[in-house]
Short mmCIF file of C-alpha atoms in Angstrom, two decimals:
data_model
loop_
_atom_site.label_atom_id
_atom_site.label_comp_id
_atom_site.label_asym_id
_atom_site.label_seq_id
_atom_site.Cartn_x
_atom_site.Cartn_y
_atom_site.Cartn_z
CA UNK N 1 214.18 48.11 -39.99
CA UNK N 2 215.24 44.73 -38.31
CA UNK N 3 216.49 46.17 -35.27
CA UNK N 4 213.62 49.06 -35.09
CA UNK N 5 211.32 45.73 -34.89
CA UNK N 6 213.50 43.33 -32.28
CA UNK N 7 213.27 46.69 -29.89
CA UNK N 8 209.45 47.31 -30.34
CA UNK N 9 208.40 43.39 -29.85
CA UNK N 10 210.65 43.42 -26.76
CA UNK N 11 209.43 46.19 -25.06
CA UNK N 12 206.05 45.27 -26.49
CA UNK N 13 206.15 42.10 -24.44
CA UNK N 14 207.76 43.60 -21.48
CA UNK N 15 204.83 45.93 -20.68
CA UNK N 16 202.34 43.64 -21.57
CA UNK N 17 203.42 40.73 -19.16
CA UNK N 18 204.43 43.25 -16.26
CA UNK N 19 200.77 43.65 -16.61
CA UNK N 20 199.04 40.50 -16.59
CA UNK N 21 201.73 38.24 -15.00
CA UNK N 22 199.26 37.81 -11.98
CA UNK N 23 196.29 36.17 -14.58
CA UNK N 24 199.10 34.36 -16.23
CA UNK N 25 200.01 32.48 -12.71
CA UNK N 26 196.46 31.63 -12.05
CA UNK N 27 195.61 30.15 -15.20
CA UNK N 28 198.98 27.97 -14.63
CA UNK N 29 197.22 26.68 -10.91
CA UNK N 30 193.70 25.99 -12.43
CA UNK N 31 194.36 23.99 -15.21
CA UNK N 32 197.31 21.94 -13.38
CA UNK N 33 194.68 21.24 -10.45
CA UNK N 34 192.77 17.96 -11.41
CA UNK N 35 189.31 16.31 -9.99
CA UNK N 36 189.95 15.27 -6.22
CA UNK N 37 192.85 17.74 -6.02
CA UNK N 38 191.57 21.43 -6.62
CA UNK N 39 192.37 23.95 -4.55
CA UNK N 40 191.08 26.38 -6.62
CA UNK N 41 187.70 27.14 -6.81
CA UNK N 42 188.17 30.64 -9.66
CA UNK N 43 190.56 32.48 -11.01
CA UNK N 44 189.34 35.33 -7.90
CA UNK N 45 189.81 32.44 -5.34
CA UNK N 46 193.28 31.61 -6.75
CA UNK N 47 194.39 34.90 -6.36
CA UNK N 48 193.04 35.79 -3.03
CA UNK N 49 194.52 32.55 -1.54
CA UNK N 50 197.73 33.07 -3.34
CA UNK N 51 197.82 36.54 -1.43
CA UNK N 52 196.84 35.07 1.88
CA UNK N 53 199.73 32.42 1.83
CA UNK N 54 202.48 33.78 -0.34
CA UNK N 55 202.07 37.69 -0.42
CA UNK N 56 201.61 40.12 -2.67
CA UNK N 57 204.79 39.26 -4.72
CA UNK N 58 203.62 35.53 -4.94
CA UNK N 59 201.77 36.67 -7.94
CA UNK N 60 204.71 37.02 -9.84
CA UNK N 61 206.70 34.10 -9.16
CA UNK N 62 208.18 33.04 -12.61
CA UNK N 63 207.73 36.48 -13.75
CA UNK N 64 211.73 36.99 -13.48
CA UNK N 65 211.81 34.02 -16.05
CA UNK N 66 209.29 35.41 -18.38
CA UNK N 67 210.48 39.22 -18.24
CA UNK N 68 214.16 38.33 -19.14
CA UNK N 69 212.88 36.08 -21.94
CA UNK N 70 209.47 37.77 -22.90
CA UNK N 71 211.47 40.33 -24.97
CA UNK N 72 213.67 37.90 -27.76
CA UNK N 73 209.90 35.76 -27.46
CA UNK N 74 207.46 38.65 -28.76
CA UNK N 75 210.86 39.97 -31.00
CA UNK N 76 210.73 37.06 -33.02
CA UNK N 77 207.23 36.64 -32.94
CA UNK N 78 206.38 39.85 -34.67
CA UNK N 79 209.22 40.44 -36.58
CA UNK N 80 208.95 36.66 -38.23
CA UNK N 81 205.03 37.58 -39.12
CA UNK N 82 206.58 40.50 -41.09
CA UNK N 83 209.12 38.92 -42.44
CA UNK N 84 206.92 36.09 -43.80
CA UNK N 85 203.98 38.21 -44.47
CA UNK N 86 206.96 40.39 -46.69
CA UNK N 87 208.06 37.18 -48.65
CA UNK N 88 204.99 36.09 -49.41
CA UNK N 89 203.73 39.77 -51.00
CA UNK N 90 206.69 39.54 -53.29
CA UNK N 91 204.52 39.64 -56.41
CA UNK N 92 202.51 43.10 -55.31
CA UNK N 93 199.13 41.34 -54.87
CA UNK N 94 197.05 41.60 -51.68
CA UNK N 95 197.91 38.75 -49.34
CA UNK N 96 195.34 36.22 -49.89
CA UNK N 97 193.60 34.86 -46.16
CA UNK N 98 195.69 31.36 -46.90
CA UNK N 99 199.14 33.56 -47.16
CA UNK N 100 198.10 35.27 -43.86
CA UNK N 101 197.77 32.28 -42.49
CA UNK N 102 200.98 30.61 -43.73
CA UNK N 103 202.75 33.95 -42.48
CA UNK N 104 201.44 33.30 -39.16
CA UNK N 105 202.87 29.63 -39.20
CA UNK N 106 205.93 30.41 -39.35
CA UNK N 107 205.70 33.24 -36.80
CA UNK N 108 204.46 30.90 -34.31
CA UNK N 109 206.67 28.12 -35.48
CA UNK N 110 210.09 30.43 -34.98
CA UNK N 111 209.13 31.65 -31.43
CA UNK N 112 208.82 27.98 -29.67
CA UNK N 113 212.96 28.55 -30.17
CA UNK N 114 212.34 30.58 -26.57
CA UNK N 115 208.64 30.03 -25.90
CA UNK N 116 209.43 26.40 -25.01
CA UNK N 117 212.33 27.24 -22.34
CA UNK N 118 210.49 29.96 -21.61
CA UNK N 119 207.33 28.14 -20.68
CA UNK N 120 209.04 25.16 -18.84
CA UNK N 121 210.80 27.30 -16.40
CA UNK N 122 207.43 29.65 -15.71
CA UNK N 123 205.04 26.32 -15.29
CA UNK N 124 207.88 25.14 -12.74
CA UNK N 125 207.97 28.41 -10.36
CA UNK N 126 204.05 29.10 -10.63
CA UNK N 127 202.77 25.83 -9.82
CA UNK N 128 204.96 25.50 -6.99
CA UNK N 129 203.04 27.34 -4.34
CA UNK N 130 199.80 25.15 -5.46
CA UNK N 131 201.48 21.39 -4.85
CA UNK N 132 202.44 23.06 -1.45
CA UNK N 133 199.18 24.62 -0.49
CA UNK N 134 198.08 21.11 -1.65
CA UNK N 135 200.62 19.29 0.75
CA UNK N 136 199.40 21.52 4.21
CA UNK N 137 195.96 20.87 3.24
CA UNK N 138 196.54 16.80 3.02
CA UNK N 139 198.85 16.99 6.02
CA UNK N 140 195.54 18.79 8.49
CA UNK N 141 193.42 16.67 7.27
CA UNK N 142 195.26 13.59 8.02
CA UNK N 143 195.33 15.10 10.82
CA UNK N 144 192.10 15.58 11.70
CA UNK N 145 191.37 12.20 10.84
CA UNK N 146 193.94 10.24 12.85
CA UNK N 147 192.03 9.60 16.27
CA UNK N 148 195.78 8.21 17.40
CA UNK N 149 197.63 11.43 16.84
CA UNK N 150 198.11 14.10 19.58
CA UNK N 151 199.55 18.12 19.47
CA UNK N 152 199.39 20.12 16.56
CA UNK N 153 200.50 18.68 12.95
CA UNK N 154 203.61 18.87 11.77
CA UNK N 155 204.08 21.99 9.72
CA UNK N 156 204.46 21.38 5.71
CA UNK N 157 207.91 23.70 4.77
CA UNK N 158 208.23 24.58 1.40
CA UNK N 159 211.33 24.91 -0.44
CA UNK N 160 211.29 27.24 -2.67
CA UNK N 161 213.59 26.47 -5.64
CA UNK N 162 214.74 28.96 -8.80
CA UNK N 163 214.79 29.39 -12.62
CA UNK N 164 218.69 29.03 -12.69
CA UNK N 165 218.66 26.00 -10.56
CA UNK N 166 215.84 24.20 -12.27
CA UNK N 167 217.99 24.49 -15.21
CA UNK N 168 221.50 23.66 -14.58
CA UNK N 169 219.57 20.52 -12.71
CA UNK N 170 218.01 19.86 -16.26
CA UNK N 171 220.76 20.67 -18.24
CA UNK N 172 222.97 18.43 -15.99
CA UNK N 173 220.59 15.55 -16.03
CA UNK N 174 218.87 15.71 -19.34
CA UNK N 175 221.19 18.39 -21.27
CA UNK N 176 219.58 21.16 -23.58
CA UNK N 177 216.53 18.68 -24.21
CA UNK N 178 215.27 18.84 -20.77
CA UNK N 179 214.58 22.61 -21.44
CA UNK N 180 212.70 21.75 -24.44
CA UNK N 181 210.32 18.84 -22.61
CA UNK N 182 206.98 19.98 -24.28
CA UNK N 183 208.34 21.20 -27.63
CA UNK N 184 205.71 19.09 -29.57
CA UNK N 185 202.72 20.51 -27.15
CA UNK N 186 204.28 24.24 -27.61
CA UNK N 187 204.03 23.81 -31.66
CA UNK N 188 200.62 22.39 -31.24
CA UNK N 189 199.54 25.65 -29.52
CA UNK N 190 201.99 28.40 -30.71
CA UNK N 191 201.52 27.53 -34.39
CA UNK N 192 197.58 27.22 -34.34
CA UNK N 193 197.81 30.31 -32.36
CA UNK N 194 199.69 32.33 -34.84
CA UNK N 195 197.38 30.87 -37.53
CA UNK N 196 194.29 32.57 -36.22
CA UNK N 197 195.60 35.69 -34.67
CA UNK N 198 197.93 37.33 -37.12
CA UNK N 199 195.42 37.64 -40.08
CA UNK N 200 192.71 37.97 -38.05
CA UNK N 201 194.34 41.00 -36.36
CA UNK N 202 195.32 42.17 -39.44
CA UNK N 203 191.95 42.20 -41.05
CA UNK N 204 190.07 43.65 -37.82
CA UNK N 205 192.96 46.50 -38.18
CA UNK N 206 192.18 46.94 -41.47
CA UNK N 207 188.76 48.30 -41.23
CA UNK N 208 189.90 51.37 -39.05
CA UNK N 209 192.38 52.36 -41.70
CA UNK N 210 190.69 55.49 -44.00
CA UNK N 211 193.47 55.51 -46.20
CA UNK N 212 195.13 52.03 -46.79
CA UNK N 213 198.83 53.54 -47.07
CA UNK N 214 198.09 55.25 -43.39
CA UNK N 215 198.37 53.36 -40.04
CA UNK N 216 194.99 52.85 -38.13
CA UNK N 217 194.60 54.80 -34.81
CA UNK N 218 196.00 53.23 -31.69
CA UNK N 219 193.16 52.28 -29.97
CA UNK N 220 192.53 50.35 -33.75
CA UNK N 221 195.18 48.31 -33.46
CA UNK N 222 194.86 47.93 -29.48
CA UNK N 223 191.54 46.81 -30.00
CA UNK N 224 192.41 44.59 -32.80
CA UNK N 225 195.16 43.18 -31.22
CA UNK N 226 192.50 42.35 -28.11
CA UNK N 227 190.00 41.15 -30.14
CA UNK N 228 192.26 38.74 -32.21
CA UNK N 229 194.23 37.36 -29.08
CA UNK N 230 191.52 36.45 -27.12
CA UNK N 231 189.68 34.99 -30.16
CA UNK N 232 192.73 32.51 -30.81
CA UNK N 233 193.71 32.19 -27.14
CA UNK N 234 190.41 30.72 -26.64
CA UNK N 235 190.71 28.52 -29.54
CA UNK N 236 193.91 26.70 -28.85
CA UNK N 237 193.18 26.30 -24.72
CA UNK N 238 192.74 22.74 -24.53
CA UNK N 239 196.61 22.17 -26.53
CA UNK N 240 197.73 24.84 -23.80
CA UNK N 241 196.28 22.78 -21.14
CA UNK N 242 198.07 19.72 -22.38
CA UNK N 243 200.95 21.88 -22.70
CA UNK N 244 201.04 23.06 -19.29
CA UNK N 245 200.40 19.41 -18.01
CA UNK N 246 203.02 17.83 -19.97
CA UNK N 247 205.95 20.95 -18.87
CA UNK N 248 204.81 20.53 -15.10
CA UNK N 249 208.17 18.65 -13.20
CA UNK N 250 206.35 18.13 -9.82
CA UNK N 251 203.12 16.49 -9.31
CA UNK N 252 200.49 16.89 -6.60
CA UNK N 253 199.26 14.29 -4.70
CA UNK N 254 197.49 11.42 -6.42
CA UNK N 255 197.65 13.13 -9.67
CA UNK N 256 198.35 11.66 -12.67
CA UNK N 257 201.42 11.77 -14.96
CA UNK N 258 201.94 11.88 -18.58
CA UNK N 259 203.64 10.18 -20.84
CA UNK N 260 203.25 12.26 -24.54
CA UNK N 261 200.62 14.22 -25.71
CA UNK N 262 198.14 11.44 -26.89
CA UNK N 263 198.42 9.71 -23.19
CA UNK N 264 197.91 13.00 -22.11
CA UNK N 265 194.73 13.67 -24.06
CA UNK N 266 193.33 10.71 -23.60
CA UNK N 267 193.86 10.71 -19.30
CA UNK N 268 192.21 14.05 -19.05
CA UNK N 269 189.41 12.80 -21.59
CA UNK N 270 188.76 9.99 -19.78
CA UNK N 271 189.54 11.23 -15.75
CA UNK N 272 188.51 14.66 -15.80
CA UNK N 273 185.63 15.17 -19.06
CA UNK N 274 186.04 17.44 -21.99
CA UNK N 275 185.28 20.70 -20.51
CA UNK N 276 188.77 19.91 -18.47
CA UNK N 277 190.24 21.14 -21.88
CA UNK N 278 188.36 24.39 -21.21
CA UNK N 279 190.52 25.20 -17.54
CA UNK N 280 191.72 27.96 -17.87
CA UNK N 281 190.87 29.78 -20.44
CA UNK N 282 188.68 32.73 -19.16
CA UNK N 283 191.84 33.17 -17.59
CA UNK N 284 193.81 32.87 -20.51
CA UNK N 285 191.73 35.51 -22.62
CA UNK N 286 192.33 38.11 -19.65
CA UNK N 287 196.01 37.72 -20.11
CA UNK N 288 196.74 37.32 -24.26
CA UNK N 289 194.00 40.31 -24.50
CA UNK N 290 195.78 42.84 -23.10
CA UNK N 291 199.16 41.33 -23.79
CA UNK N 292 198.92 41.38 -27.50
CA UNK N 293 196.87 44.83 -27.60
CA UNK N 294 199.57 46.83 -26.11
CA UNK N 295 201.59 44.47 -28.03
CA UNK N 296 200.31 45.81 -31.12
CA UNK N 297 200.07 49.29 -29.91
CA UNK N 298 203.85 49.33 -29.08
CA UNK N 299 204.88 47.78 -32.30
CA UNK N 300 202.48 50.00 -34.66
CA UNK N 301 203.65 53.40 -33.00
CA UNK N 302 207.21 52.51 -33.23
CA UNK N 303 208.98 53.66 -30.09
CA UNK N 304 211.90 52.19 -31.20
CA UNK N 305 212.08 54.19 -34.38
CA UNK N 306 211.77 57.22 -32.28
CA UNK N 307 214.64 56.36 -30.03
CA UNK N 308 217.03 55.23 -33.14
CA UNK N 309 216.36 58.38 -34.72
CA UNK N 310 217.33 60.49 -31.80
CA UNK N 311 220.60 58.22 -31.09
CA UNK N 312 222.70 60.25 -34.24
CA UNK N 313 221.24 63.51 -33.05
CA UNK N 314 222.60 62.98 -29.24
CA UNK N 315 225.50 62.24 -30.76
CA UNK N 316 226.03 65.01 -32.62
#
């Protein structure tokens, strides 16, 4: 059922990002950092020195934002790919690879609705602690170079801002299309993403089923679900780098800004090289891996089935 399918996506998605927030936050970092600017040497290094200055919990700024919208996100997601993959079966034939494909375009095409808001909001809180580790290190060594200046330097504070003020400042000085800055950049990686992964996790699934009208084990689908996300995550980095460029409010120092996806293209192209396209996206395969296997698993087992069939029993 609908519902069954909403609950299983959400708490799908839930699990997954509690678990892979921290990869999520350093991909953010790297492939915001450009040439003259990095502070970043790894996705290890971004992680240690995110520790070091922030905390532990520093790892999971955004993840608030992301956890409270995660769940109507991966809902739609999977439940759309049904749906579509449903419509398009209609006649009782197989689904050919191009109706896979089509099902998967409009999966990924109905989730930007809160991948977009979602995104802009995350990219906002996780970058933040980068343009400030950026700021202390320009401020010592400004220091360090001015002969004229005596005592210590003047210590770089950071104010730390949140999701619900970034967007009543957004809605108040852009309305409801400041949350949706990026939408073209979000469809340019959401849709080609969905494209790839959902019939490619559906055929990988497929050949661990013995019996074609019984589910595949869980650690099919898990695996599946692993194999596919990493395979597309991979494939769509460099529109996921633009993307992240594009949703970033705050710039470092000296870094450039963007005006639309071509500029955007082109500045990184021409600045930065082609393997800029590629920042990121070890990191990204660590975190849609995992993310969409226990994605999978959760939505194949059906633990929401399970708890809407006990609900009449409690009650009686």
């Amino acid at each position: 059922s609908l519902p069954a399918k909403l609950i299983n996506g959400g708490i799908a998605g839930l699990i997954g990002v509690t678990c892979v927030f921290p990869i999520d936050l350093a991909k953010t970092r790297l492939q915001n950092q450009q040439n003259g600017q990095r502070i970043y040497t790894s996705m290890s290094d971004c992680l240690i020195k995110t520790i070091r200055s922030e905390g532990y919990f520093g790892m999971y700024r955004g993840a608030a934002v992301n956890l409270t919208l995660v769940t109507p996100e991966k809902a739609i997601k999977l439940a759309a790919n049904d749906f579509f993959r449903h419509q398009l079966s209609k006649d009782g034939k197989k689904l050919t690879l191009l109706r896979e494909m089509l099902a998967g375009c409009g999966a990924g095409t109905c989730q930007v609705i809160v991948t977009t808001p979602m995104e802009m909001l995350k990219i906002q809180l996780q970058d933040a602690g980068r343009i400030a580790a950026q700021k202390k290190l320009m401020a010592a060594q400004a220091q360090l170079s001015s002969s004229s200046a005596a005592g210590a330097p003047e210590p770089v504070v950071e104010t730390r801002t949140t999701a619900t003020q970034i967007t009543r400042e957004l809605l108040r000085s852009k309305g409801i299309a400041g949350l949706y800055k990026g939408l073209g950049a979000t469809l340019l990686r959401d849709v080609p993403f969905s494209i790839v992964y959902f019939p490619l996790f559906a055929n990988l699934n497929k050949l661990g089923q013995k019996d074609p009208n019984v589910k595949a084990p869980f650690y099919v689908s898990f695996l599946s679900g692993c194999v596919a996300g990493s395979t597309a995550a991979v494939a769509v980095n460099p529109c996921d780098v633009i993307k992240t460029r594009l949703q970033s409010l705050q710039r470092g120092v000296n870094e450039d800004t963007y005006s639309g996806i071509l500029d955007c293209t082109k500045k990184i192209w021409q600045k930065e090289g082609p393997m800029a396209f590629l920042k990121g996206a070890y990191c990204r395969a660590l975190v849609i891996a995992p993310l969409f296997g226990i994605a999978q698993v959760v939505y194949f087992i059906g633990i929401a089935e399970f708890l809407l069939d006990m609900l009449p029993k409690h009650r009686a």
